[in-house]
CSV table of C-alpha atoms in Angstrom, one decimal:
chain,number,residue,atom,x,y,z
A,102,MET,CA,120.0,71.2,117.0
A,103,ILE,CA,117.9,72.8,114.3
A,104,GLU,CA,117.0,76.4,113.5
A,105,LEU,CA,113.5,77.3,112.5
A,106,GLU,CA,111.9,80.5,111.1
A,107,ILE,CA,108.4,81.3,112.5
A,108,GLN,CA,106.3,83.7,110.5
A,109,GLY,CA,103.0,84.7,112.0
A,110,LEU,CA,100.2,87.2,111.1
A,111,SER,CA,98.2,88.8,113.9
A,112,GLN,CA,95.5,91.6,113.9
A,113,SER,CA,97.0,93.3,117.0
A,114,ARG,CA,100.6,94.1,118.0
A,115,GLU,CA,100.5,94.8,121.8
A,116,GLY,CA,102.2,92.1,123.8
A,117,LEU,CA,102.5,89.7,120.8
A,118,LEU,CA,106.3,89.1,121.1
A,119,ILE,CA,106.0,88.4,124.9
A,120,GLU,CA,103.2,85.8,124.4
A,121,VAL,CA,104.9,84.0,121.5
A,122,GLY,CA,108.2,84.1,123.3
A,123,ARG,CA,106.6,82.2,126.2
A,124,PHE,CA,105.5,79.4,123.8
A,125,ILE,CA,109.0,79.2,122.4
A,126,LEU,CA,110.6,79.0,125.8
A,127,ALA,CA,108.0,76.4,127.1
A,128,SER,CA,108.6,74.2,124.0
A,129,GLY,CA,112.3,74.0,124.7
A,130,PHE,CA,113.5,76.4,122.0
A,131,THR,CA,115.7,79.5,122.4
A,132,LEU,CA,115.1,82.7,120.5
A,133,GLN,CA,117.9,83.8,118.1
A,134,ARG,CA,116.4,86.8,116.2
A,135,GLN,CA,113.0,88.5,116.0
A,136,ARG,CA,111.3,91.2,114.0
A,137,LEU,CA,107.9,92.9,114.2
A,138,VAL,CA,106.5,94.9,111.2
A,139,GLN,CA,103.2,96.6,110.6
A,140,ASP,CA,101.5,95.8,107.3
A,141,PRO,CA,98.0,96.6,105.8
A,142,HIS,CA,97.1,92.9,106.4
A,143,GLY,CA,98.0,93.2,110.1
A,144,THR,CA,101.1,92.7,112.3
A,145,LEU,CA,103.9,90.5,110.7
A,146,LEU,CA,106.0,88.6,113.2
A,147,THR,CA,109.2,86.9,112.2
A,148,MET,CA,111.3,84.8,114.7
A,149,VAL,CA,114.3,82.5,114.3
A,150,VAL,CA,114.5,79.9,117.1
A,151,ARG,CA,116.9,77.0,117.8
A,152,GLY,CA,116.1,73.8,119.6
A,153,SER,CA,115.8,70.0,119.4
A,154,PRO,CA,114.1,68.5,116.3
A,155,ARG,CA,112.0,66.3,118.7
A,156,LYS,CA,110.4,69.5,120.1
A,157,LYS,CA,109.3,70.9,116.7
A,158,ARG,CA,105.9,69.2,116.9
A,159,GLU,CA,105.3,70.5,120.4
A,160,LEU,CA,106.1,74.0,119.2
A,161,GLU,CA,103.7,73.7,116.2
A,162,ALA,CA,100.9,72.4,118.5
A,163,ALA,CA,101.4,75.4,120.9
A,164,LEU,CA,101.2,77.9,118.0
A,165,GLU,CA,98.2,76.2,116.5
A,166,GLY,CA,96.3,76.8,119.7
A,167,TYR,CA,97.3,80.5,119.9
A,168,ASP,CA,94.1,82.4,119.1
A,169,ARG,CA,95.9,85.7,118.3
A,170,PHE,CA,97.5,84.2,115.2
A,171,VAL,CA,95.4,84.5,112.0
A,172,SER,CA,97.8,82.2,110.4
A,173,PHE,CA,101.4,81.1,110.8
A,174,ARG,CA,104.2,79.1,109.1
A,175,ILE,CA,107.3,77.3,110.4
A,176,THR,CA,110.1,76.6,107.9
A,177,PRO,CA,113.7,75.6,108.3
A,178,PHE,CA,116.0,78.6,108.6
A,179,VAL,CA,118.9,78.8,106.1
A,180,GLU,CA,121.7,81.2,107.0
A,181,GLY,CA,122.1,83.9,104.3
A,182,GLU,CA,118.8,83.2,102.4
A,183,GLU,CA,116.3,85.9,102.6
A,184,GLN,CA,112.7,84.6,102.9
A,185,PRO,CA,109.9,87.2,102.5
A,186,HIS,CA,107.0,87.1,105.0
A,187,PHE,CA,104.1,85.0,103.6
A,188,GLY,CA,101.6,87.6,104.8
A,189,ALA,CA,103.3,90.8,103.4
A,190,THR,CA,101.4,92.9,101.0
A,191,VAL,CA,102.7,92.6,97.4
A,192,LYS,CA,102.8,95.8,95.3
A,193,ARG,CA,100.9,95.4,92.0
A,194,ALA,CA,102.1,96.9,88.7
A,195,THR,CA,100.0,99.6,87.1
A,196,TYR,CA,98.0,98.4,84.0
A,197,LEU,CA,99.1,99.9,80.7
A,198,PRO,CA,96.4,100.0,77.9
A,199,PRO,CA,97.3,98.4,74.6
A,200,PRO,CA,98.3,100.8,71.7
A,201,ALA,CA,95.5,102.1,69.4
A,202,PRO,CA,95.1,100.0,66.2
A,203,GLU,CA,96.3,101.4,62.9
A,204,PRO,CA,93.4,102.5,60.5
A,205,VAL,CA,92.7,100.2,57.5
A,206,THR,CA,91.6,101.4,54.1
A,207,PRO,CA,88.0,100.2,53.5
A,208,VAL,CA,87.3,97.9,50.5
A,209,ALA,CA,85.7,99.7,47.5
A,210,LYS,CA,82.1,98.7,46.9
A,211,VAL,CA,81.3,97.0,43.5
A,212,ALA,CA,78.1,98.0,41.8
A,213,ALA,CA,75.7,95.1,41.0
A,214,PRO,CA,75.1,94.5,37.2
A,215,ALA,CA,71.9,95.9,35.8
A,216,PRO,CA,69.2,93.3,35.2
A,217,ALA,CA,69.0,92.1,31.5
A,218,ARG,CA,66.0,93.1,29.5
A,219,VAL,CA,64.0,90.0,28.3
A,220,ALA,CA,61.8,90.4,25.2
A,221,SER,CA,58.6,88.4,25.1
A,222,PRO,CA,58.1,86.2,22.0
A,223,ALA,CA,55.7,87.1,19.2
A,224,ALA,CA,52.3,85.7,19.2
A,225,SER,CA,52.4,82.1,18.1
A,226,PRO,CA,50.2,81.1,15.1
A,227,SER,CA,49.7,77.6,16.4
A,228,ARG,CA,46.3,78.7,17.8
A,229,ASP,CA,44.9,79.1,14.2
A,230,VAL,CA,46.7,76.0,12.8
A,231,LEU,CA,45.1,73.6,15.3
A,232,THR,CA,41.5,74.7,14.5
A,233,ASP,CA,39.0,72.1,13.3
A,234,GLU,CA,37.9,74.0,10.2
A,235,PRO,CA,39.8,72.8,7.1
A,236,PHE,CA,39.4,76.1,5.2
A,237,ALA,CA,41.2,78.1,7.9
A,238,VAL,CA,44.7,76.9,7.0
A,239,ALA,CA,45.0,78.7,3.7
A,240,PRO,CA,44.1,82.1,4.9
A,241,ILE,CA,46.7,81.8,7.6
A,242,LEU,CA,49.4,80.8,5.3
A,243,ALA,CA,48.6,83.6,3.0
A,244,ARG,CA,48.5,86.2,5.8
A,245,PRO,CA,50.8,89.0,5.0
A,246,ALA,CA,53.9,89.7,7.3
A,247,LYS,CA,53.5,92.2,10.0
A,248,THR,CA,55.1,95.5,9.6
A,249,ASP,CA,57.9,96.7,11.7
A,250,ALA,CA,55.6,99.0,13.7
A,251,VAL,CA,53.4,96.1,14.7
A,252,GLN,CA,56.5,94.0,15.6
A,253,ALA,CA,57.8,96.8,17.7
A,254,GLU,CA,54.5,96.9,19.6
A,255,ALA,CA,54.7,93.2,20.1
A,256,VAL,CA,58.1,93.5,21.9
A,257,GLN,CA,57.3,94.0,25.5
A,258,THR,CA,60.0,95.1,28.0
A,259,VAL,CA,60.2,93.2,31.3
A,260,PRO,CA,60.0,95.7,34.2
A,261,ALA,CA,63.3,96.3,35.8
A,262,ALA,CA,63.8,95.0,39.4
A,263,PRO,CA,63.8,97.6,42.1
A,264,PRO,CA,67.4,98.9,42.9
A,265,ALA,CA,69.2,96.9,45.6
A,266,PRO,CA,69.8,98.8,48.8
A,267,PRO,CA,73.3,100.2,49.2
A,268,GLU,CA,75.7,97.8,50.8
A,269,PRO,CA,77.3,99.0,54.0
A,270,ASP,CA,80.9,100.0,53.9
A,271,PHE,CA,82.9,97.4,55.9
A,272,GLU,CA,86.0,98.4,57.7
A,273,PHE,CA,88.4,95.5,58.1
A,274,ILE,CA,90.4,95.8,61.3
A,275,LEU,CA,93.5,93.7,61.5
A,276,PRO,CA,94.1,91.9,64.8
A,277,THR,CA,96.6,93.8,66.9
A,278,THR,CA,98.8,91.8,69.3
A,279,ARG,CA,98.3,93.2,72.8
A,280,ALA,CA,101.5,94.1,74.5
A,281,PRO,CA,102.0,91.8,77.5
A,282,ALA,CA,101.5,93.5,80.8
A,283,PRO,CA,104.7,94.0,82.8
A,284,PRO,CA,105.3,91.6,85.6
A,285,PRO,CA,104.2,92.8,89.0
A,286,ALA,CA,106.9,94.6,90.8
A,287,ALA,CA,108.4,92.4,93.5
A,288,SER,CA,107.8,93.5,97.0
A,289,VAL,CA,111.1,95.0,98.2
A,290,GLU,CA,111.5,94.1,101.7
A,291,ALA,CA,114.4,95.0,103.8
A,292,ASN,CA,116.5,92.2,105.0
A,293,PRO,CA,115.1,91.6,108.5
A,294,PHE,CA,118.4,90.2,109.9
A,295,VAL,CA,121.8,91.7,109.6
A,296,ASP,CA,124.4,89.0,110.2
A,297,VAL,CA,127.4,90.4,112.1
A,298,VAL,CA,130.4,88.3,113.0
A,299,ALA,CA,130.5,87.9,116.7
A,300,LEU,CA,133.7,89.1,118.4
A,301,ASP,CA,135.1,88.7,121.9
A,302,ALA,CA,134.5,91.5,124.4
A,303,ASP,CA,136.8,94.5,124.3
A,304,GLU,CA,138.2,94.2,127.8
A,305,GLY,CA,140.1,97.5,127.5
A,306,ALA,CA,137.0,99.4,126.6
A,307,VAL,CA,135.0,97.7,129.5
A,308,ASP,CA,137.7,98.6,132.0
A,309,LYS,CA,137.7,102.2,130.9
A,310,ALA,CA,133.9,102.4,131.1
A,311,LEU,CA,133.8,101.0,134.7
A,312,GLN,CA,137.0,102.5,136.0
A,313,SER,CA,135.1,104.9,138.3
A,314,ILE,CA,132.1,102.7,139.1
A,315,GLU,CA,132.3,103.5,142.8
A,316,TYR,CA,131.6,107.1,142.0
A,317,ASP,CA,129.2,106.7,139.0
A,318,TYR,CA,126.9,104.0,140.4
A,319,PRO,CA,124.0,103.8,139.9
A,320,LYS,CA,124.2,106.3,137.0
A,321,LEU,CA,126.0,103.9,134.7
A,322,MET,CA,123.9,104.4,131.5
A,323,PRO,CA,125.9,107.3,130.0
A,324,ARG,CA,129.1,105.2,130.4
A,325,LEU,CA,127.4,102.1,128.9
A,326,LEU,CA,126.0,104.0,125.9
A,327,ALA,CA,129.5,105.4,125.3
A,328,LEU,CA,130.9,101.8,125.5
A,329,SER,CA,128.4,100.4,123.0
A,330,GLY,CA,129.4,103.1,120.5
A,331,ALA,CA,133.1,102.8,121.0
A,332,VAL,CA,133.6,99.0,120.3
A,333,PRO,CA,133.1,97.3,116.9
A,334,GLU,CA,129.6,96.1,116.0
A,335,GLY,CA,130.5,92.4,116.5
A,336,ALA,CA,131.9,93.1,120.0
A,337,ARG,CA,129.0,95.2,121.2
A,338,GLU,CA,126.9,92.5,122.9
A,339,SER,CA,129.8,90.6,124.3
A,340,SER,CA,131.3,93.9,125.7
A,341,LEU,CA,128.0,94.9,127.3
A,342,ALA,CA,127.6,91.4,128.8
A,343,LEU,CA,131.1,91.6,130.3
A,344,ALA,CA,130.4,95.0,131.7
A,345,GLY,CA,127.2,93.7,133.2
A,346,GLN,CA,128.9,90.7,134.9
A,347,ARG,CA,131.6,93.0,136.4
A,348,ALA,CA,129.0,95.6,137.6
A,349,GLY,CA,126.8,92.8,139.1
A,350,ALA,CA,129.7,91.2,140.9
A,351,TRP,CA,130.7,94.6,142.3
A,352,VAL,CA,127.2,95.4,143.6
A,353,PHE,CA,127.0,91.9,145.2
A,354,ALA,CA,130.3,92.3,147.0
A,355,ARG,CA,129.3,95.8,148.2
A,356,GLU,CA,125.7,95.2,149.3
A,357,TYR,CA,124.8,91.4,149.3
A,358,ALA,CA,127.9,89.6,150.3
A,359,LEU,CA,126.3,88.1,153.4
A,360,ASP,CA,123.4,86.6,151.5
A,361,GLY,CA,123.7,83.1,150.1
A,362,GLY,CA,122.0,79.8,149.6
A,363,LEU,CA,118.8,81.4,148.4
A,364,GLY,CA,116.3,79.8,145.9
A,365,LEU,CA,115.6,81.5,142.6
A,366,ALA,CA,112.3,83.1,143.6
A,367,ASP,CA,113.8,84.6,146.9
A,368,ALA,CA,117.0,85.7,145.1
A,369,LEU,CA,115.0,87.6,142.4
A,370,GLU,CA,112.7,89.2,144.9
A,371,ARG,CA,115.3,90.2,147.6
A,372,ILE,CA,118.4,90.9,145.4
A,373,GLY,CA,117.9,90.8,141.6
A,374,THR,CA,114.8,93.1,141.3
A,375,PRO,CA,115.9,95.8,143.8
A,376,ALA,CA,119.4,96.0,142.3
A,377,LEU,CA,118.1,96.4,138.7
A,378,ARG,CA,115.6,99.1,139.9
A,379,ALA,CA,118.6,101.2,140.8
A,380,LEU,CA,119.5,101.3,137.1
A,381,VAL,CA,116.2,101.1,135.2
A,382,GLU,CA,112.5,100.7,135.7
A,383,VAL,CA,111.7,97.0,136.3
A,384,GLU,CA,108.6,94.9,137.0
A,385,GLN,CA,108.8,91.3,138.3
A,386,GLN,CA,106.2,88.8,137.1
A,387,GLY,CA,107.1,85.4,138.6
A,388,ALA,CA,110.4,84.3,137.1
A,389,GLN,CA,110.3,87.1,134.5
A,390,LEU,CA,111.7,90.6,134.7
A,391,HIS,CA,110.1,93.2,132.5
A,392,ILE,CA,112.4,96.1,131.8
A,393,LEU,CA,110.5,99.3,130.7
A,394,ASP,CA,112.1,101.9,128.5
A,395,SER,CA,115.6,100.5,128.4
A,396,PRO,CA,118.0,103.2,127.3
A,397,LEU,CA,120.3,100.6,125.8
A,398,CYS,CA,117.7,99.2,123.5
A,399,THR,CA,116.5,102.2,121.5
A,400,ASN,CA,118.2,101.7,118.1
A,401,GLN,CA,116.6,99.3,115.6
A,402,GLY,CA,118.3,95.9,115.8
A,403,HIS,CA,120.8,96.9,118.5
A,404,SER,CA,119.8,95.2,121.7
A,405,GLY,CA,121.4,96.1,125.0
A,406,CYS,CA,119.8,93.3,127.0
A,407,SER,CA,123.1,91.5,127.2
A,408,PHE,CA,124.2,94.0,129.9
A,409,PHE,CA,121.2,93.2,132.1
A,410,SER,CA,121.7,89.4,131.6
A,411,GLY,CA,125.3,89.8,132.5
A,412,PHE,CA,124.4,92.0,135.5
A,413,LEU,CA,122.1,89.3,136.9
A,414,GLU,CA,124.7,86.6,136.3
A,415,GLY,CA,127.3,88.5,138.3
A,416,LEU,CA,124.8,89.5,141.0
A,417,LEU,CA,122.9,86.3,141.5
A,418,GLY,CA,125.5,83.7,140.5
A,419,PRO,CA,127.1,83.5,143.9
A,420,VAL,CA,123.6,83.3,145.6
A,421,ILE,CA,121.6,80.8,143.6
A,422,ALA,CA,121.9,77.2,144.9
A,423,PRO,CA,123.4,75.0,143.6
A,424,GLY,CA,125.1,77.7,141.5
A,425,SER,CA,123.6,77.4,138.0
A,426,LEU,CA,121.7,80.2,136.5
A,427,SER,CA,120.0,80.5,133.0
A,428,ILE,CA,118.8,83.8,131.6
A,429,PHE,CA,116.7,83.8,128.4
A,430,PRO,CA,115.9,87.1,126.5
A,431,VAL,CA,112.2,86.6,125.5
A,432,CYS,CA,111.9,89.9,123.6
A,433,CYS,CA,113.5,93.3,123.2
A,434,ARG,CA,112.4,96.9,122.4
A,435,SER,CA,115.1,97.2,119.7
A,436,TYR,CA,113.2,94.4,117.7
A,437,GLY,CA,109.8,96.1,118.0
A,438,ALA,CA,108.5,94.8,121.4
A,439,ASP,CA,106.9,97.2,123.8
A,440,GLU,CA,109.4,96.2,126.5
A,441,CYS,CA,112.3,94.0,127.2
A,442,VAL,CA,111.6,90.7,129.0
A,443,LEU,CA,114.2,88.4,130.6
A,444,ALA,CA,113.1,84.9,131.7
A,445,ILE,CA,115.3,83.5,134.6
A,446,SER,CA,115.6,79.8,135.5
A,447,ASP,CA,118.0,77.7,137.4
């Protein structure tokens, strides 16, 4: 036998547990735990089922053809390991801007050197020396030197270049290492399953709860609620199942002792459904009993369906031929379903 965890995402919630429970039952698996949570992405369904490894492919094929699932995933279930739902919304961390950079002192601007003044050379006498007239050489050589005033006029100043436009002041910004963003906060999801050590039924508490059944019947719910709160958590389901078996056997002996040898369908229609209607509101749909507004299944994760299963065992066990009876809890109000559903087979 293997245990599998089914996670599914659906856009609607109504009747989801009942329909998926039928696929699980038809594929040969039994439901161990279940949870239904509303999320911004839709309705998150989580189920833990147990069955034969050879039936896993059949279960996958059934869920693949289920049109209400947007997506689903089947993984092996490991006891004690919390596995968040694949479709759950993950909370994102708030972005923190990086710190402002520190100001940097601008670099001083260096003035460009002034252009050098270039003096033009004096007029060269080579123009007269190269003349073709032979008598022109002597006068040139005997020419008196120019005065300082004439030489000053000969010096010409090269016009200065226009001043260069001012250079912009550059501000050098050192690279600042950006602080890493904090990791996104992990989605804190409550543990969908609370593992409780199963204990045997508290027979003393059961006897006390049913000691005046002949006077209290059919108003047994106050006694059963007191019983579920008086026993330890691990003995709650087993004690309610034992109380149901004894109450069902008592009702059979008082009202249906002459009936026997009936098939499953006749026994449910003639005995099982009428007897349960004396305790709670029940609707029969073929081999399934839909229990509406069960007062034993109001607290989150505290199912009371074991009482109704035990009640049917004690009531129908002596009637069903050849004497075998199997009751499978498809879904329960305490795990988010709209109603409790019991599937009966022989």
